[in-house]
Protein backbone atom coordinates (compact mmCIF):
# COMPACT_ATOMS: atom_id res chain seq x y z
CA UNK A 1 0.00 0.00 0.00
CA UNK A 2 1.40 3.41 -0.91
CA UNK A 3 1.53 6.51 1.27
CA UNK A 4 -1.45 7.83 -0.64
CA UNK A 5 -3.89 5.22 0.54
CA UNK A 6 -5.12 4.66 4.06
CA UNK A 7 -6.58 1.95 6.21
CA UNK A 8 -9.70 2.72 8.13
CA UNK A 9 -8.71 2.47 11.81
CA UNK A 10 -12.25 1.88 13.02
CA UNK A 11 -13.74 -0.66 10.67
CA UNK A 12 -10.90 -1.98 8.55
CA UNK A 13 -13.03 -1.01 5.58
CA UNK A 14 -15.70 -3.54 6.47
CA UNK A 15 -18.71 -1.21 6.56
CA UNK A 16 -20.27 -0.24 3.24
CA UNK A 17 -20.10 3.55 2.76
CA UNK A 18 -23.88 3.97 2.65
CA UNK A 19 -24.22 2.61 6.18
CA UNK A 20 -21.96 5.21 7.76
CA UNK A 21 -23.32 8.69 8.40
CA UNK A 22 -21.63 11.82 9.60
CA UNK A 23 -23.80 12.49 12.61
CA UNK A 24 -21.39 14.24 14.99
CA UNK A 25 -20.73 17.93 14.38
CA UNK A 26 -17.05 18.43 13.57
CA UNK A 27 -14.92 20.58 15.88
CA UNK A 28 -13.74 22.56 12.90
CA UNK A 29 -13.81 22.53 9.12
CA UNK A 30 -10.53 23.58 7.54
CA UNK A 31 -10.90 24.59 3.91
CA UNK A 32 -8.43 25.06 1.09
CA UNK A 33 -8.90 27.85 -1.47
CA UNK A 34 -7.85 27.79 -5.14
CA UNK A 35 -6.58 24.21 -5.18
CA UNK A 36 -7.50 23.51 -8.81
CA UNK A 37 -5.84 25.68 -11.47
CA UNK A 38 -8.94 26.13 -13.65
CA UNK A 39 -11.04 27.26 -10.69
CA UNK A 40 -8.44 29.81 -9.58
CA UNK A 41 -8.48 31.17 -13.13
CA UNK A 42 -12.28 31.30 -13.44
CA UNK A 43 -12.41 33.63 -10.43
CA UNK A 44 -9.51 35.72 -11.75
CA UNK A 45 -7.05 34.57 -9.08
CA UNK A 46 -3.42 33.51 -9.33
CA UNK A 47 -2.63 29.84 -8.70
CA UNK A 48 -1.22 29.91 -5.16
CA UNK A 49 2.36 28.93 -4.37
CA UNK A 50 1.37 27.53 -0.98
CA UNK A 51 -2.03 26.33 0.30
CA UNK A 52 -4.58 29.03 1.16
CA UNK A 53 -6.37 28.05 4.39
CA UNK A 54 -9.64 29.29 5.84
CA UNK A 55 -12.26 27.96 8.27
CA UNK A 56 -15.97 27.29 8.14
CA UNK A 57 -17.82 27.19 11.48
CA UNK A 58 -19.20 23.86 12.66
CA UNK A 59 -22.66 25.49 12.85
CA UNK A 60 -22.73 25.66 9.02
CA UNK A 61 -22.99 21.85 8.75
CA UNK A 62 -26.15 20.19 7.46
CA UNK A 63 -26.78 16.66 6.24
CA UNK A 64 -28.21 14.96 3.18
CA UNK A 65 -31.69 16.26 2.35
CA UNK A 66 -31.50 19.36 4.57
CA UNK A 67 -32.21 22.71 2.92
CA UNK A 68 -29.54 25.27 2.01
CA UNK A 69 -31.09 28.58 3.11
CA UNK A 70 -30.15 31.60 0.99
CA UNK A 71 -29.43 34.55 3.34
CA UNK A 72 -30.98 37.96 2.73
CA UNK A 73 -27.51 39.58 2.90
CA UNK A 74 -26.36 38.01 -0.40
CA UNK A 75 -27.40 38.37 -4.04
CA UNK A 76 -25.24 35.47 -5.23
CA UNK A 77 -24.79 32.18 -3.41
CA UNK A 78 -22.73 29.55 -5.23
CA UNK A 79 -22.07 25.83 -4.87
CA UNK A 80 -18.54 24.44 -4.52
CA UNK A 81 -18.39 20.64 -4.72
CA UNK A 82 -15.40 19.26 -2.83
CA UNK A 83 -13.76 16.12 -1.49
CA UNK A 84 -13.87 16.25 2.31
CA UNK A 85 -11.48 14.31 4.52
CA UNK A 86 -12.65 13.25 8.00
CA UNK A 87 -9.83 13.11 10.55
CA UNK A 88 -9.56 9.94 12.65
CA UNK A 89 -6.40 10.46 14.73
CA UNK A 90 -5.07 13.65 16.31
CA UNK A 91 -2.59 15.18 13.85
CA UNK A 92 -0.05 17.74 15.07
CA UNK A 93 2.98 18.54 12.89
CA UNK A 94 2.34 15.25 11.11
CA UNK A 95 4.34 13.88 8.20
CA UNK A 96 2.40 13.18 5.01
CA UNK A 97 2.40 9.43 5.64
CA UNK A 98 1.30 9.82 9.28
CA UNK A 99 -1.40 12.25 8.19
CA UNK A 100 -2.76 9.79 5.64
CA UNK A 101 -2.75 7.01 8.21
CA UNK A 102 -4.81 9.29 10.49
CA UNK A 103 -7.74 9.61 8.06
CA UNK A 104 -11.11 8.19 9.13
CA UNK A 105 -12.90 8.55 5.81
CA UNK A 106 -14.00 10.55 2.81
CA UNK A 107 -17.14 12.68 2.45
CA UNK A 108 -18.83 14.64 -0.29
CA UNK A 109 -18.93 18.28 0.85
CA UNK A 110 -20.46 21.48 -0.54
CA UNK A 111 -18.52 24.62 0.43
CA UNK A 112 -21.50 26.93 -0.18
CA UNK A 113 -20.27 30.51 -0.65
CA UNK A 114 -21.88 33.95 -0.85
CA UNK A 115 -19.64 35.09 -3.70
CA UNK A 116 -20.59 38.76 -3.53
CA UNK A 117 -19.79 38.92 0.20
CA UNK A 118 -16.51 37.06 -0.33
CA UNK A 119 -15.44 39.77 -2.80
CA UNK A 120 -16.74 42.60 -0.63
CA UNK A 121 -15.19 41.42 2.64
CA UNK A 122 -11.86 40.26 1.11
CA UNK A 123 -11.71 37.51 3.76
CA UNK A 124 -14.08 34.59 3.82
CA UNK A 125 -15.66 34.26 7.26
CA UNK A 126 -19.07 35.78 6.52
CA UNK A 127 -19.29 34.55 2.92
CA UNK A 128 -18.71 30.92 3.87
CA UNK A 129 -20.00 30.89 7.43
CA UNK A 130 -23.79 31.12 7.17
CA UNK A 131 -25.91 28.40 8.76
CA UNK A 132 -26.62 25.59 6.22
CA UNK A 133 -23.55 26.49 4.11
CA UNK A 134 -21.73 23.17 4.66
CA UNK A 135 -23.69 20.11 3.47
CA UNK A 136 -21.75 16.93 4.27
CA UNK A 137 -22.54 13.41 3.01
CA UNK A 138 -22.01 9.91 4.38
CA UNK A 139 -18.50 8.92 5.49
CA UNK A 140 -16.84 6.42 3.15
CA UNK A 141 -14.31 4.36 5.05
CA UNK A 142 -11.77 1.86 3.76
CA UNK A 143 -8.51 2.23 1.85
CA UNK A 144 -8.60 4.61 -1.13
CA UNK A 145 -6.08 6.13 -3.49
CA UNK A 146 -6.40 9.79 -2.54
CA UNK A 147 -4.96 10.91 -5.87
CA UNK A 148 -7.68 9.15 -7.87
CA UNK A 149 -10.94 10.42 -6.41
CA UNK A 150 -13.51 12.06 -8.68
CA UNK A 151 -15.78 14.85 -7.45
CA UNK A 152 -18.95 15.68 -9.36
CA UNK A 153 -21.53 18.44 -8.75
CA UNK A 154 -25.01 18.40 -10.28
CA UNK A 155 -27.66 21.09 -10.12
CA UNK A 156 -31.18 19.85 -10.95
CA UNK A 157 -29.56 16.66 -12.32
CA UNK A 158 -27.33 18.62 -14.72
CA UNK A 159 -23.59 18.07 -14.27
CA UNK A 160 -21.76 21.32 -13.46
CA UNK A 161 -18.40 20.23 -12.03
CA UNK A 162 -16.25 17.13 -12.54
CA UNK A 163 -12.59 16.72 -11.63
CA UNK A 164 -10.09 14.24 -10.31
CA UNK A 165 -8.00 14.85 -7.22
CA UNK A 166 -5.05 14.14 -9.55
CA UNK A 167 -5.65 17.69 -10.87
CA UNK A 168 -5.12 19.37 -7.49
CA UNK A 169 -2.41 22.01 -7.12
CA UNK A 170 -1.55 20.55 -3.68
CA UNK A 171 -2.39 16.86 -3.07
CA UNK A 172 -4.42 15.72 -0.08
CA UNK A 173 -1.51 14.15 1.85
CA UNK A 174 0.48 17.38 1.55
CA UNK A 175 -2.53 19.47 2.64
CA UNK A 176 -3.12 17.41 5.79
CA UNK A 177 0.53 17.66 6.79
CA UNK A 178 0.65 21.39 5.95
CA UNK A 179 -2.47 22.24 7.97
CA UNK A 180 -1.28 20.11 10.91
CA UNK A 181 1.85 22.28 11.09
CA UNK A 182 -0.45 25.27 11.70
CA UNK A 183 -3.21 23.82 13.89
CA UNK A 184 -3.83 20.46 15.51
CA UNK A 185 -6.39 18.39 13.63
CA UNK A 186 -8.59 16.41 15.98
CA UNK A 187 -10.80 13.35 15.42
CA UNK A 188 -13.97 14.40 13.62
CA UNK A 189 -12.45 17.56 12.13
CA UNK A 190 -12.89 17.89 8.37
CA UNK A 191 -10.55 19.12 5.66
CA UNK A 192 -12.36 20.52 2.60
CA UNK A 193 -9.82 20.16 -0.19
CA UNK A 194 -10.94 22.87 -2.62
CA UNK A 195 -13.34 23.06 -5.54
CA UNK A 196 -12.68 22.52 -9.25
CA UNK A 197 -13.84 24.80 -12.07
CA UNK A 198 -17.53 25.20 -12.85
CA UNK A 199 -18.89 26.93 -9.75
CA UNK A 200 -22.17 28.75 -10.26
CA UNK A 201 -25.17 30.33 -8.54
CA UNK A 202 -28.00 28.62 -6.68
CA UNK A 203 -31.62 29.74 -6.78
CA UNK A 204 -34.66 28.86 -4.67
CA UNK A 205 -36.11 25.54 -5.83
CA UNK A 206 -32.79 24.14 -7.07
CA UNK A 207 -31.50 20.80 -5.85
CA UNK A 208 -27.69 20.61 -5.64
CA UNK A 209 -25.88 17.33 -5.31
CA UNK A 210 -22.18 16.68 -4.67
CA UNK A 211 -20.76 13.19 -5.16
CA UNK A 212 -17.34 11.74 -4.53
CA UNK A 213 -17.83 9.15 -7.21
CA UNK A 214 -18.98 5.84 -5.85
CA UNK A 215 -18.20 6.79 -2.24
CA UNK A 216 -20.26 9.61 -0.78
CA UNK A 217 -23.13 11.83 -1.83
CA UNK A 218 -24.98 14.82 -0.42
CA UNK A 219 -28.09 16.27 -2.02
CA UNK A 220 -29.80 19.44 -0.79
CA UNK A 221 -32.77 21.57 -1.83
CA UNK A 222 -32.24 25.34 -1.91
CA UNK A 223 -34.71 27.83 -0.47
CA UNK A 224 -34.94 31.48 0.50
CA UNK A 225 -35.12 32.55 4.11
CA UNK A 226 -38.84 32.45 4.90
ZN1 LIG B 1 -14.22 25.79 -1.37
Tab-separated table of C-alpha atoms and ligand atoms in Angstrom:
chain	number	residue	atom	x	y	z
A	1	UNK	CA	0.000	0.000	0.000
A	2	UNK	CA	1.404	3.407	-0.913
A	3	UNK	CA	1.527	6.508	1.265
A	4	UNK	CA	-1.448	7.835	-0.639
A	5	UNK	CA	-3.890	5.221	0.543
A	6	UNK	CA	-5.121	4.664	4.056
A	7	UNK	CA	-6.583	1.945	6.214
A	8	UNK	CA	-9.697	2.723	8.134
A	9	UNK	CA	-8.710	2.472	11.806
A	10	UNK	CA	-12.253	1.876	13.025
A	11	UNK	CA	-13.736	-0.660	10.672
A	12	UNK	CA	-10.902	-1.982	8.549
A	13	UNK	CA	-13.034	-1.014	5.580
A	14	UNK	CA	-15.698	-3.536	6.474
A	15	UNK	CA	-18.709	-1.211	6.565
A	16	UNK	CA	-20.274	-0.237	3.242
A	17	UNK	CA	-20.105	3.553	2.764
A	18	UNK	CA	-23.882	3.971	2.653
A	19	UNK	CA	-24.223	2.607	6.180
A	20	UNK	CA	-21.961	5.207	7.758
A	21	UNK	CA	-23.324	8.687	8.403
A	22	UNK	CA	-21.630	11.815	9.599
A	23	UNK	CA	-23.804	12.491	12.609
A	24	UNK	CA	-21.394	14.243	14.986
A	25	UNK	CA	-20.730	17.931	14.381
A	26	UNK	CA	-17.050	18.431	13.575
A	27	UNK	CA	-14.923	20.580	15.885
A	28	UNK	CA	-13.743	22.560	12.898
A	29	UNK	CA	-13.809	22.529	9.119
A	30	UNK	CA	-10.526	23.584	7.542
A	31	UNK	CA	-10.899	24.592	3.913
A	32	UNK	CA	-8.429	25.062	1.093
A	33	UNK	CA	-8.901	27.846	-1.473
A	34	UNK	CA	-7.850	27.786	-5.136
A	35	UNK	CA	-6.576	24.214	-5.178
A	36	UNK	CA	-7.498	23.511	-8.812
A	37	UNK	CA	-5.845	25.683	-11.471
A	38	UNK	CA	-8.943	26.126	-13.654
A	39	UNK	CA	-11.045	27.256	-10.692
A	40	UNK	CA	-8.441	29.813	-9.575
A	41	UNK	CA	-8.475	31.170	-13.135
A	42	UNK	CA	-12.277	31.296	-13.438
A	43	UNK	CA	-12.414	33.628	-10.433
A	44	UNK	CA	-9.509	35.718	-11.753
A	45	UNK	CA	-7.054	34.568	-9.081
A	46	UNK	CA	-3.423	33.508	-9.331
A	47	UNK	CA	-2.635	29.836	-8.701
A	48	UNK	CA	-1.218	29.909	-5.157
A	49	UNK	CA	2.364	28.935	-4.372
A	50	UNK	CA	1.368	27.533	-0.980
A	51	UNK	CA	-2.033	26.334	0.297
A	52	UNK	CA	-4.582	29.029	1.158
A	53	UNK	CA	-6.366	28.048	4.391
A	54	UNK	CA	-9.641	29.286	5.838
A	55	UNK	CA	-12.257	27.962	8.275
A	56	UNK	CA	-15.969	27.287	8.144
A	57	UNK	CA	-17.822	27.187	11.484
A	58	UNK	CA	-19.203	23.856	12.665
A	59	UNK	CA	-22.656	25.486	12.853
A	60	UNK	CA	-22.734	25.657	9.022
A	61	UNK	CA	-22.988	21.848	8.752
A	62	UNK	CA	-26.155	20.186	7.457
A	63	UNK	CA	-26.779	16.656	6.240
A	64	UNK	CA	-28.213	14.961	3.182
A	65	UNK	CA	-31.688	16.263	2.349
A	66	UNK	CA	-31.497	19.356	4.572
A	67	UNK	CA	-32.215	22.713	2.918
A	68	UNK	CA	-29.540	25.268	2.015
A	69	UNK	CA	-31.087	28.580	3.113
A	70	UNK	CA	-30.151	31.604	0.992
A	71	UNK	CA	-29.433	34.548	3.341
A	72	UNK	CA	-30.981	37.964	2.733
A	73	UNK	CA	-27.510	39.584	2.898
A	74	UNK	CA	-26.359	38.011	-0.397
A	75	UNK	CA	-27.403	38.370	-4.038
A	76	UNK	CA	-25.236	35.474	-5.231
A	77	UNK	CA	-24.793	32.184	-3.407
A	78	UNK	CA	-22.731	29.554	-5.232
A	79	UNK	CA	-22.074	25.828	-4.869
A	80	UNK	CA	-18.537	24.438	-4.516
A	81	UNK	CA	-18.394	20.640	-4.720
A	82	UNK	CA	-15.397	19.256	-2.833
A	83	UNK	CA	-13.762	16.122	-1.492
A	84	UNK	CA	-13.874	16.253	2.314
A	85	UNK	CA	-11.477	14.306	4.517
A	86	UNK	CA	-12.645	13.252	8.001
A	87	UNK	CA	-9.833	13.106	10.547
A	88	UNK	CA	-9.565	9.941	12.650
A	89	UNK	CA	-6.403	10.459	14.725
A	90	UNK	CA	-5.070	13.646	16.307
A	91	UNK	CA	-2.589	15.181	13.851
A	92	UNK	CA	-0.051	17.744	15.066
A	93	UNK	CA	2.981	18.540	12.891
A	94	UNK	CA	2.341	15.246	11.110
A	95	UNK	CA	4.344	13.881	8.200
A	96	UNK	CA	2.395	13.179	5.007
A	97	UNK	CA	2.404	9.429	5.639
A	98	UNK	CA	1.303	9.819	9.281
A	99	UNK	CA	-1.397	12.250	8.187
A	100	UNK	CA	-2.765	9.793	5.639
A	101	UNK	CA	-2.751	7.006	8.214
A	102	UNK	CA	-4.813	9.285	10.488
A	103	UNK	CA	-7.738	9.608	8.062
A	104	UNK	CA	-11.109	8.190	9.127
A	105	UNK	CA	-12.902	8.547	5.814
A	106	UNK	CA	-14.003	10.548	2.809
A	107	UNK	CA	-17.135	12.679	2.452
A	108	UNK	CA	-18.834	14.643	-0.291
A	109	UNK	CA	-18.927	18.283	0.846
A	110	UNK	CA	-20.465	21.478	-0.538
A	111	UNK	CA	-18.521	24.624	0.428
A	112	UNK	CA	-21.498	26.932	-0.181
A	113	UNK	CA	-20.273	30.508	-0.654
A	114	UNK	CA	-21.885	33.950	-0.850
A	115	UNK	CA	-19.637	35.086	-3.700
A	116	UNK	CA	-20.592	38.762	-3.530
A	117	UNK	CA	-19.790	38.921	0.199
A	118	UNK	CA	-16.513	37.056	-0.335
A	119	UNK	CA	-15.443	39.767	-2.802
A	120	UNK	CA	-16.738	42.605	-0.630
A	121	UNK	CA	-15.191	41.417	2.643
A	122	UNK	CA	-11.860	40.256	1.108
A	123	UNK	CA	-11.708	37.509	3.757
A	124	UNK	CA	-14.075	34.588	3.825
A	125	UNK	CA	-15.662	34.264	7.264
A	126	UNK	CA	-19.069	35.777	6.523
A	127	UNK	CA	-19.294	34.551	2.915
A	128	UNK	CA	-18.714	30.922	3.869
A	129	UNK	CA	-20.002	30.895	7.433
A	130	UNK	CA	-23.789	31.122	7.169
A	131	UNK	CA	-25.906	28.399	8.755
A	132	UNK	CA	-26.618	25.586	6.219
A	133	UNK	CA	-23.546	26.492	4.113
A	134	UNK	CA	-21.733	23.167	4.661
A	135	UNK	CA	-23.690	20.112	3.467
A	136	UNK	CA	-21.752	16.926	4.266
A	137	UNK	CA	-22.541	13.407	3.007
A	138	UNK	CA	-22.008	9.915	4.382
A	139	UNK	CA	-18.501	8.915	5.493
A	140	UNK	CA	-16.845	6.423	3.150
A	141	UNK	CA	-14.308	4.358	5.055
A	142	UNK	CA	-11.771	1.864	3.757
A	143	UNK	CA	-8.512	2.230	1.854
A	144	UNK	CA	-8.604	4.605	-1.130
A	145	UNK	CA	-6.081	6.129	-3.486
A	146	UNK	CA	-6.400	9.793	-2.536
A	147	UNK	CA	-4.962	10.911	-5.870
A	148	UNK	CA	-7.679	9.154	-7.874
A	149	UNK	CA	-10.942	10.422	-6.412
A	150	UNK	CA	-13.514	12.055	-8.681
A	151	UNK	CA	-15.776	14.848	-7.446
A	152	UNK	CA	-18.946	15.685	-9.359
A	153	UNK	CA	-21.531	18.437	-8.751
A	154	UNK	CA	-25.013	18.402	-10.281
A	155	UNK	CA	-27.664	21.094	-10.116
A	156	UNK	CA	-31.176	19.849	-10.948
A	157	UNK	CA	-29.557	16.664	-12.321
A	158	UNK	CA	-27.326	18.619	-14.715
A	159	UNK	CA	-23.587	18.066	-14.273
A	160	UNK	CA	-21.755	21.321	-13.464
A	161	UNK	CA	-18.397	20.232	-12.027
A	162	UNK	CA	-16.251	17.131	-12.536
A	163	UNK	CA	-12.593	16.724	-11.634
A	164	UNK	CA	-10.094	14.237	-10.313
A	165	UNK	CA	-8.000	14.850	-7.221
A	166	UNK	CA	-5.050	14.139	-9.551
A	167	UNK	CA	-5.655	17.691	-10.869
A	168	UNK	CA	-5.123	19.373	-7.495
A	169	UNK	CA	-2.411	22.008	-7.118
A	170	UNK	CA	-1.551	20.548	-3.677
A	171	UNK	CA	-2.387	16.863	-3.067
A	172	UNK	CA	-4.419	15.720	-0.075
A	173	UNK	CA	-1.510	14.145	1.848
A	174	UNK	CA	0.478	17.378	1.554
A	175	UNK	CA	-2.531	19.474	2.636
A	176	UNK	CA	-3.117	17.407	5.788
A	177	UNK	CA	0.534	17.664	6.794
A	178	UNK	CA	0.651	21.386	5.945
A	179	UNK	CA	-2.470	22.239	7.967
A	180	UNK	CA	-1.279	20.110	10.911
A	181	UNK	CA	1.847	22.276	11.091
A	182	UNK	CA	-0.445	25.275	11.698
A	183	UNK	CA	-3.212	23.822	13.892
A	184	UNK	CA	-3.827	20.455	15.507
A	185	UNK	CA	-6.387	18.385	13.629
A	186	UNK	CA	-8.593	16.411	15.982
A	187	UNK	CA	-10.802	13.352	15.417
A	188	UNK	CA	-13.973	14.404	13.616
A	189	UNK	CA	-12.454	17.563	12.128
A	190	UNK	CA	-12.887	17.888	8.375
A	191	UNK	CA	-10.548	19.120	5.662
A	192	UNK	CA	-12.362	20.519	2.602
A	193	UNK	CA	-9.824	20.158	-0.193
A	194	UNK	CA	-10.936	22.871	-2.623
A	195	UNK	CA	-13.338	23.064	-5.540
A	196	UNK	CA	-12.675	22.523	-9.251
A	197	UNK	CA	-13.844	24.805	-12.070
A	198	UNK	CA	-17.534	25.200	-12.851
A	199	UNK	CA	-18.891	26.926	-9.748
A	200	UNK	CA	-22.173	28.746	-10.256
A	201	UNK	CA	-25.168	30.333	-8.539
A	202	UNK	CA	-27.997	28.620	-6.683
A	203	UNK	CA	-31.625	29.742	-6.784
A	204	UNK	CA	-34.659	28.856	-4.667
A	205	UNK	CA	-36.113	25.543	-5.832
A	206	UNK	CA	-32.785	24.135	-7.074
A	207	UNK	CA	-31.501	20.799	-5.851
A	208	UNK	CA	-27.689	20.615	-5.644
A	209	UNK	CA	-25.877	17.332	-5.312
A	210	UNK	CA	-22.180	16.680	-4.666
A	211	UNK	CA	-20.762	13.193	-5.165
A	212	UNK	CA	-17.336	11.745	-4.530
A	213	UNK	CA	-17.832	9.155	-7.210
A	214	UNK	CA	-18.981	5.836	-5.848
A	215	UNK	CA	-18.198	6.795	-2.239
A	216	UNK	CA	-20.259	9.610	-0.778
A	217	UNK	CA	-23.131	11.831	-1.834
A	218	UNK	CA	-24.979	14.815	-0.421
A	219	UNK	CA	-28.094	16.272	-2.025
A	220	UNK	CA	-29.802	19.443	-0.786
A	221	UNK	CA	-32.767	21.573	-1.827
A	222	UNK	CA	-32.243	25.340	-1.906
A	223	UNK	CA	-34.714	27.830	-0.470
A	224	UNK	CA	-34.941	31.485	0.497
A	225	UNK	CA	-35.117	32.552	4.106
A	226	UNK	CA	-38.838	32.452	4.897
B	1	LIG	ZN1	-14.216	25.786	-1.372
